[in-house]
C-alpha cells in the first residue's frame, strides 16, 4: 500500500508471530511515570491504616493543578497528582492488589476498562460495584486479563457538571504483559490524548467522512423525521461539548518532551483516546502506522495506514518505522485542535529546526483493513437487536438517548437488566444507529468480535469499543463467559449520561 507522503511499505513478510516471539519489551521509551513512583503514596497509605500486606499499587484521587503548558495551569480531579495517571504495568494472570484512596468529597468509581474482572472490581455503579467513598478508600484485588493495552478511568456520570466524570483528568493507561511478551520493535511510547477546559455549545456537526459510507436509508429517515419534528416544535439543538485546550500526555503541542527517535528505529506507539466526548485522529507526516493491535488485542492482519482514528476510549497500537528524518509534528488532522495543542513533536537524532506538519493523505478508517480476509465467524446462538435514537434537547436542553425506545434513568438507582445471557452461549448484538452521530459503543467485562460493519462481514477483530457511524449498522458477537451484571453503553460522556446505557445479566 502506498500513501501520498510515504515510501512504499516493502516489509510484506512481517508476521505477528515474530512480534510475539522476539526479544523482551523495552521500557526505556515510556514517557509516563513508571509504577515505582507510587512508592511515596504507598507509604502514606500504610501509615493511615496499618494493613497486613502492602498494596502493589496505590491510586490517589484528588483535585490538583496540572500544568499543560508553561503558565497554563488547570485544576482537575486526577490520579496521584499527575495527568495522565501513572502507567500501570501488570502481568496477565498474576494477581494484584490496588489501594484506591479518594481524597475528594465525591464518591468515585474507578473502571478497569477492557479487563475481564468481577463486578465488585469493574468500577461501574450500575453493575453494583461499591463506590470508593468520599474521603475514603477501597482495597481491591484481582487477576489482570486479558493481556494488552487497557486503561483505567472514572465511571462517574457527569451530567451537566463539566468538571466531573471523564471531563476531569481521571484517565491512566494500563499495560498487561502476556506471559511470553516480546516484540520486534525497538521502543515503546504511550500517548494519551485528552482535551481540557470544556464548555457547552448548541449543536455542532460531527465529522463523519473518515468512515466508509454505509448509510441505511430507513435509519436516516427515522432520525431526520424525529429531528425535523423537534425543531418544528421550536426546540433548539441539544447541548454539545467543546474544549479550549488539547493535550498529549498532559502537555499541549510544543510544551512537552519530544518523542526522540533514531533513523531506522521501529517505535511501537500505544495511543489511547482519553477524551470524554471527542473522536481523534493522529498522523505523523511522511510515516505510516502498521497497526498491530486494536483496543489492546492483536489484529489478524497488521496493515499500514497513514492516519489513525480513535473514538472515545479506543486504543490503537501501531509500529512506525523511523525512515523519514526531520523534526515533525505528530498530531490531529483537525488544524484547529492541533493548533490548540493536540500534537507531540517527533524529533530525529541530529535534526534541528521548527517542527513540520504536512497535510495527511485522505484515507478512510476501516476496521476491516485489519481483519482476516475471507474468514467467517461462527453463527450466534441468539441475536439482540438494538436501535439507538436521539430525542433532541428532550432532557433539560440535553439530547436524551434511547436504546429500543428506553432511556437509562438519570437517577443513580439500580435498575434491572434488560438483556439476559446464559453462560457459554454466543450472542450477536445487531446495532442500528438511527442518529447522525458516531457512537463509540462499549461493552464491559467482555471483548466482542466485529462480525459486520460498513455493510461487510468480518472476522477476527476483537475489541471493547467500536465506532458506529451515523445511520449505520454493525454486528458485534461475544461469548457470555464472565458471569455478572454487564454494562453496555456509548462511551461519549454526554450520551451515556443522558440515557445511552443498558445492562445485561446472566440467568
Ligand atoms: Cu454516543
PDB file of N, CA and C in Angstrom, residues 311-374:
ATOM      1  N   UNK A 311     -12.192   6.562  18.349  1.00  0.00           N
ATOM      2  CA  UNK A 311     -13.329   7.059  19.102  1.00  0.00           C
ATOM      3  C   UNK A 311     -12.956   7.123  20.578  1.00  0.00           C
ATOM      4  N   UNK A 312     -13.786   7.789  21.349  1.00  0.00           N
ATOM      5  CA  UNK A 312     -13.566   7.879  22.790  1.00  0.00           C
ATOM      6  C   UNK A 312     -13.329   6.495  23.381  1.00  0.00           C
ATOM      7  N   UNK A 313     -12.217   6.350  24.103  1.00  0.00           N
ATOM      8  CA  UNK A 313     -11.847   5.115  24.819  1.00  0.00           C
ATOM      9  C   UNK A 313     -11.212   4.047  23.929  1.00  0.00           C
ATOM     10  N   UNK A 314     -11.129   4.280  22.630  1.00  0.00           N
ATOM     11  CA  UNK A 314     -10.454   3.298  21.784  1.00  0.00           C
ATOM     12  C   UNK A 314      -8.937   3.405  21.938  1.00  0.00           C
ATOM     13  N   UNK A 315      -8.253   2.298  21.719  1.00  0.00           N
ATOM     14  CA  UNK A 315      -6.795   2.270  21.707  1.00  0.00           C
ATOM     15  C   UNK A 315      -6.315   1.671  20.391  1.00  0.00           C
ATOM     16  N   UNK A 316      -5.181   2.205  19.910  1.00  0.00           N
ATOM     17  CA  UNK A 316      -4.520   1.619  18.742  1.00  0.00           C
ATOM     18  C   UNK A 316      -3.056   1.447  19.090  1.00  0.00           C
ATOM     19  N   UNK A 317      -2.512   0.258  18.819  1.00  0.00           N
ATOM     20  CA  UNK A 317      -1.075   0.024  18.966  1.00  0.00           C
ATOM     21  C   UNK A 317      -0.510  -0.153  17.566  1.00  0.00           C
ATOM     22  N   UNK A 318       0.476   0.680  17.217  1.00  0.00           N
ATOM     23  CA  UNK A 318       0.981   0.685  15.841  1.00  0.00           C
ATOM     24  C   UNK A 318       2.483   0.928  15.841  1.00  0.00           C
ATOM     25  N   UNK A 319       3.160   0.213  14.954  1.00  0.00           N
ATOM     26  CA  UNK A 319       4.605   0.366  14.822  1.00  0.00           C
ATOM     27  C   UNK A 319       4.906   1.357  13.699  1.00  0.00           C
ATOM     28  N   UNK A 320       5.784   2.308  13.984  1.00  0.00           N
ATOM     29  CA  UNK A 320       6.228   3.250  12.965  1.00  0.00           C
ATOM     30  C   UNK A 320       7.717   3.020  12.730  1.00  0.00           C
ATOM     31  N   UNK A 321       8.083   2.778  11.463  1.00  0.00           N
ATOM     32  CA  UNK A 321       9.497   2.698  11.110  1.00  0.00           C
ATOM     33  C   UNK A 321       9.996   4.112  10.882  1.00  0.00           C
ATOM     34  N   UNK A 322      11.006   4.486  11.623  1.00  0.00           N
ATOM     35  CA  UNK A 322      11.504   5.856  11.557  1.00  0.00           C
ATOM     36  C   UNK A 322      12.477   5.968  10.377  1.00  0.00           C
ATOM     37  N   UNK A 323      11.906   6.301   9.226  1.00  0.00           N
ATOM     38  CA  UNK A 323      12.686   6.292   7.999  1.00  0.00           C
ATOM     39  C   UNK A 323      12.534   7.594   7.207  1.00  0.00           C
ATOM     40  N   UNK A 324      12.227   8.680   7.903  1.00  0.00           N
ATOM     41  CA  UNK A 324      11.994   9.953   7.215  1.00  0.00           C
ATOM     42  C   UNK A 324      12.496  11.067   8.130  1.00  0.00           C
ATOM     43  N   UNK A 325      13.838  11.223   8.231  1.00  0.00           N
ATOM     44  CA  UNK A 325      14.428  12.105   9.245  1.00  0.00           C
ATOM     45  C   UNK A 325      13.925  13.550   9.156  1.00  0.00           C
ATOM     46  N   UNK A 326      13.800  14.154  10.316  1.00  0.00           N
ATOM     47  CA  UNK A 326      13.343  15.531  10.399  1.00  0.00           C
ATOM     48  C   UNK A 326      12.853  15.810  11.799  1.00  0.00           C
ATOM     49  N   UNK A 327      12.209  16.951  11.935  1.00  0.00           N
ATOM     50  CA  UNK A 327      11.524  17.279  13.186  1.00  0.00           C
ATOM     51  C   UNK A 327      10.061  17.484  12.809  1.00  0.00           C
ATOM     52  N   UNK A 328       9.194  16.596  13.289  1.00  0.00           N
ATOM     53  CA  UNK A 328       7.816  16.528  12.802  1.00  0.00           C
ATOM     54  C   UNK A 328       6.818  16.782  13.913  1.00  0.00           C
ATOM     55  N   UNK A 329       5.645  17.232  13.494  1.00  0.00           N
ATOM     56  CA  UNK A 329       4.503  17.263  14.409  1.00  0.00           C
ATOM     57  C   UNK A 329       3.690  16.014  14.148  1.00  0.00           C
ATOM     58  N   UNK A 330       3.552  15.190  15.190  1.00  0.00           N
ATOM     59  CA  UNK A 330       2.608  14.080  15.123  1.00  0.00           C
ATOM     60  C   UNK A 330       1.337  14.602  15.777  1.00  0.00           C
ATOM     61  N   UNK A 331       0.252  14.680  15.003  1.00  0.00           N
ATOM     62  CA  UNK A 331      -0.900  15.342  15.601  1.00  0.00           C
ATOM     63  C   UNK A 331      -2.210  15.046  14.912  1.00  0.00           C
ATOM     64  N   UNK A 332      -3.232  15.717  15.425  1.00  0.00           N
ATOM     65  CA  UNK A 332      -4.591  15.553  14.921  1.00  0.00           C
ATOM     66  C   UNK A 332      -4.714  16.236  13.562  1.00  0.00           C
ATOM     67  N   UNK A 333      -5.523  15.653  12.674  1.00  0.00           N
ATOM     68  CA  UNK A 333      -5.723  16.235  11.350  1.00  0.00           C
ATOM     69  C   UNK A 333      -6.479  17.552  11.415  1.00  0.00           C
ATOM     70  N   UNK A 334      -7.253  17.742  12.464  1.00  0.00           N
ATOM     71  CA  UNK A 334      -8.021  18.980  12.601  1.00  0.00           C
ATOM     72  C   UNK A 334      -7.071  20.125  12.956  1.00  0.00           C
ATOM     73  N   UNK A 335      -6.957  21.091  12.045  1.00  0.00           N
ATOM     74  CA  UNK A 335      -5.973  22.174  12.234  1.00  0.00           C
ATOM     75  C   UNK A 335      -6.221  22.939  13.528  1.00  0.00           C
ATOM     76  N   UNK A 336      -7.501  23.200  13.810  1.00  0.00           N
ATOM     77  CA  UNK A 336      -7.834  23.991  14.986  1.00  0.00           C
ATOM     78  C   UNK A 336      -7.446  23.248  16.273  1.00  0.00           C
ATOM     79  N   UNK A 337      -7.798  21.974  16.341  1.00  0.00           N
ATOM     80  CA  UNK A 337      -7.482  21.187  17.540  1.00  0.00           C
ATOM     81  C   UNK A 337      -5.969  21.026  17.691  1.00  0.00           C
ATOM     82  N   UNK A 338      -5.277  20.791  16.566  1.00  0.00           N
ATOM     83  CA  UNK A 338      -3.819  20.617  16.627  1.00  0.00           C
ATOM     84  C   UNK A 338      -3.148  21.928  17.054  1.00  0.00           C
ATOM     85  N   UNK A 339      -3.620  23.031  16.479  1.00  0.00           N
ATOM     86  CA  UNK A 339      -3.036  24.321  16.837  1.00  0.00           C
ATOM     87  C   UNK A 339      -3.346  24.714  18.281  1.00  0.00           C
ATOM     88  N   UNK A 340      -4.380  24.104  18.847  1.00  0.00           N
ATOM     89  CA  UNK A 340      -4.676  24.334  20.265  1.00  0.00           C
ATOM     90  C   UNK A 340      -4.078  23.240  21.149  1.00  0.00           C
ATOM     91  N   UNK A 341      -3.168  22.448  20.582  1.00  0.00           N
ATOM     92  CA  UNK A 341      -2.388  21.565  21.449  1.00  0.00           C
ATOM     93  C   UNK A 341      -2.377  20.095  21.133  1.00  0.00           C
ATOM     94  N   UNK A 342      -3.274  19.602  20.232  1.00  0.00           N
ATOM     95  CA  UNK A 342      -3.363  18.157  20.052  1.00  0.00           C
ATOM     96  C   UNK A 342      -2.255  17.654  19.117  1.00  0.00           C
ATOM     97  N   UNK A 343      -1.056  17.571  19.666  1.00  0.00           N
ATOM     98  CA  UNK A 343       0.073  17.056  18.905  1.00  0.00           C
ATOM     99  C   UNK A 343       1.274  16.889  19.806  1.00  0.00           C
ATOM    100  N   UNK A 344       2.276  16.174  19.284  1.00  0.00           N
ATOM    101  CA  UNK A 344       3.540  15.997  20.003  1.00  0.00           C
ATOM    102  C   UNK A 344       4.648  16.041  18.957  1.00  0.00           C
ATOM    103  N   UNK A 345       5.801  16.572  19.345  1.00  0.00           N
ATOM    104  CA  UNK A 345       6.916  16.673  18.396  1.00  0.00           C
ATOM    105  C   UNK A 345       7.687  15.359  18.358  1.00  0.00           C
ATOM    106  N   UNK A 346       7.974  14.890  17.157  1.00  0.00           N
ATOM    107  CA  UNK A 346       8.830  13.711  16.969  1.00  0.00           C
ATOM    108  C   UNK A 346      10.131  14.202  16.352  1.00  0.00           C
ATOM    109  N   UNK A 347      11.212  13.990  17.077  1.00  0.00           N
ATOM    110  CA  UNK A 347      12.488  14.585  16.689  1.00  0.00           C
ATOM    111  C   UNK A 347      13.537  13.499  16.448  1.00  0.00           C
ATOM    112  N   UNK A 348      14.069  13.455  15.227  1.00  0.00           N
ATOM    113  CA  UNK A 348      15.144  12.510  14.911  1.00  0.00           C
ATOM    114  C   UNK A 348      16.458  13.011  15.508  1.00  0.00           C
ATOM    115  N   UNK A 349      17.287  12.091  15.930  1.00  0.00           N
ATOM    116  CA  UNK A 349      18.617  12.437  16.449  1.00  0.00           C
ATOM    117  C   UNK A 349      19.385  13.219  15.384  1.00  0.00           C
ATOM    118  N   UNK A 350      19.998  14.315  15.779  1.00  0.00           N
ATOM    119  CA  UNK A 350      20.823  15.096  14.854  1.00  0.00           C
ATOM    120  C   UNK A 350      20.046  16.079  14.005  1.00  0.00           C
ATOM    121  N   UNK A 351      18.715  16.092  14.132  1.00  0.00           N
ATOM    122  CA  UNK A 351      17.896  17.004  13.330  1.00  0.00           C
ATOM    123  C   UNK A 351      17.486  18.208  14.183  1.00  0.00           C
ATOM    124  N   UNK A 352      17.470  19.349  13.555  1.00  0.00           N
ATOM    125  CA  UNK A 352      17.103  20.584  14.281  1.00  0.00           C
ATOM    126  C   UNK A 352      16.042  21.330  13.471  1.00  0.00           C
ATOM    127  N   UNK A 353      15.443  22.324  14.080  1.00  0.00           N
ATOM    128  CA  UNK A 353      14.525  23.184  13.335  1.00  0.00           C
ATOM    129  C   UNK A 353      13.128  23.154  13.884  1.00  0.00           C
ATOM    130  N   UNK A 354      12.294  23.984  13.261  1.00  0.00           N
ATOM    131  CA  UNK A 354      10.904  24.098  13.682  1.00  0.00           C
ATOM    132  C   UNK A 354      10.154  22.823  13.276  1.00  0.00           C
ATOM    133  N   UNK A 355       9.350  22.274  14.163  1.00  0.00           N
ATOM    134  CA  UNK A 355       8.606  21.049  13.817  1.00  0.00           C
ATOM    135  C   UNK A 355       7.665  21.293  12.630  1.00  0.00           C
ATOM    136  N   UNK A 356       7.644  20.351  11.720  1.00  0.00           N
ATOM    137  CA  UNK A 356       6.878  20.495  10.484  1.00  0.00           C
ATOM    138  C   UNK A 356       5.603  19.658  10.526  1.00  0.00           C
ATOM    139  N   UNK A 357       4.550  20.224  10.004  1.00  0.00           N
ATOM    140  CA  UNK A 357       3.303  19.488   9.787  1.00  0.00           C
ATOM    141  C   UNK A 357       3.034  19.462   8.295  1.00  0.00           C
ATOM    142  N   UNK A 358       2.617  18.327   7.786  1.00  0.00           N
ATOM    143  CA  UNK A 358       2.245  18.201   6.382  1.00  0.00           C
ATOM    144  C   UNK A 358       0.853  17.594   6.353  1.00  0.00           C
ATOM    145  N   UNK A 359      -0.007  18.184   5.551  1.00  0.00           N
ATOM    146  CA  UNK A 359      -1.387  17.689   5.460  1.00  0.00           C
ATOM    147  C   UNK A 359      -1.381  16.198   5.098  1.00  0.00           C
ATOM    148  N   UNK A 360      -2.176  15.436   5.794  1.00  0.00           N
ATOM    149  CA  UNK A 360      -2.176  13.981   5.610  1.00  0.00           C
ATOM    150  C   UNK A 360      -2.954  13.584   4.362  1.00  0.00           C
ATOM    151  N   UNK A 361      -2.566  12.474   3.730  1.00  0.00           N
ATOM    152  CA  UNK A 361      -3.348  11.969   2.596  1.00  0.00           C
ATOM    153  C   UNK A 361      -4.752  11.604   3.058  1.00  0.00           C
ATOM    154  N   UNK A 362      -5.735  11.731   2.177  1.00  0.00           N
ATOM    155  CA  UNK A 362      -7.081  11.334   2.606  1.00  0.00           C
ATOM    156  C   UNK A 362      -7.169   9.816   2.580  1.00  0.00           C
ATOM    157  N   UNK A 363      -7.774   9.286   3.591  1.00  0.00           N
ATOM    158  CA  UNK A 363      -7.772   7.838   3.773  1.00  0.00           C
ATOM    159  C   UNK A 363      -8.930   7.487   4.690  1.00  0.00           C
ATOM    160  N   UNK A 364      -9.751   6.505   4.292  1.00  0.00           N
ATOM    161  CA  UNK A 364     -10.867   6.106   5.153  1.00  0.00           C
ATOM    162  C   UNK A 364     -10.357   5.160   6.243  1.00  0.00           C
ATOM    163  N   UNK A 365     -10.876   5.358   7.438  1.00  0.00           N
ATOM    164  CA  UNK A 365     -10.529   4.470   8.549  1.00  0.00           C
ATOM    165  C   UNK A 365     -11.524   3.316   8.538  1.00  0.00           C
ATOM    166  N   UNK A 366     -10.983   2.124   8.264  1.00  0.00           N
ATOM    167  CA  UNK A 366     -11.854   0.961   8.109  1.00  0.00           C
ATOM    168  C   UNK A 366     -11.272  -0.191   8.922  1.00  0.00           C
ATOM    169  N   UNK A 367     -11.997  -0.569   9.988  1.00  0.00           N
ATOM    170  CA  UNK A 367     -11.520  -1.667  10.843  1.00  0.00           C
ATOM    171  C   UNK A 367     -11.221  -2.934  10.026  1.00  0.00           C
ATOM    172  N   UNK A 368     -11.946  -3.079   8.904  1.00  0.00           N
ATOM    173  CA  UNK A 368     -11.822  -4.319   8.129  1.00  0.00           C
ATOM    174  C   UNK A 368     -10.449  -4.466   7.463  1.00  0.00           C
ATOM    175  N   UNK A 369      -9.692  -3.358   7.350  1.00  0.00           N
ATOM    176  CA  UNK A 369      -8.325  -3.473   6.824  1.00  0.00           C
ATOM    177  C   UNK A 369      -7.477  -4.419   7.670  1.00  0.00           C
ATOM    178  N   UNK A 370      -7.865  -4.557   8.932  1.00  0.00           N
ATOM    179  CA  UNK A 370      -7.046  -5.333   9.865  1.00  0.00           C
ATOM    180  C   UNK A 370      -7.648  -6.704  10.154  1.00  0.00           C
ATOM    181  N   UNK A 371      -8.712  -7.062   9.415  1.00  0.00           N
ATOM    182  CA  UNK A 371      -9.401  -8.338   9.636  1.00  0.00           C
ATOM    183  C   UNK A 371      -8.726  -9.442   8.836  1.00  0.00           C
ATOM    184  N   UNK A 372      -9.152 -10.638   9.113  1.00  0.00           N
ATOM    185  CA  UNK A 372      -8.624 -11.788   8.403  1.00  0.00           C
ATOM    186  C   UNK A 372      -9.404 -11.922   7.102  1.00  0.00           C
ATOM    187  N   UNK A 373      -8.754 -11.757   5.939  1.00  0.00           N
ATOM    188  CA  UNK A 373      -9.527 -11.803   4.693  1.00  0.00           C
ATOM    189  C   UNK A 373     -10.183 -13.178   4.510  1.00  0.00           C
ATOM    190  N   UNK A 374     -11.445 -13.170   4.172  1.00  0.00           N
ATOM    191  CA  UNK A 374     -12.147 -14.415   3.857  1.00  0.00           C
ATOM    192  C   UNK A 374     -12.606 -15.220   5.055  1.00  0.00           C
TER     193      UNK A 374
END
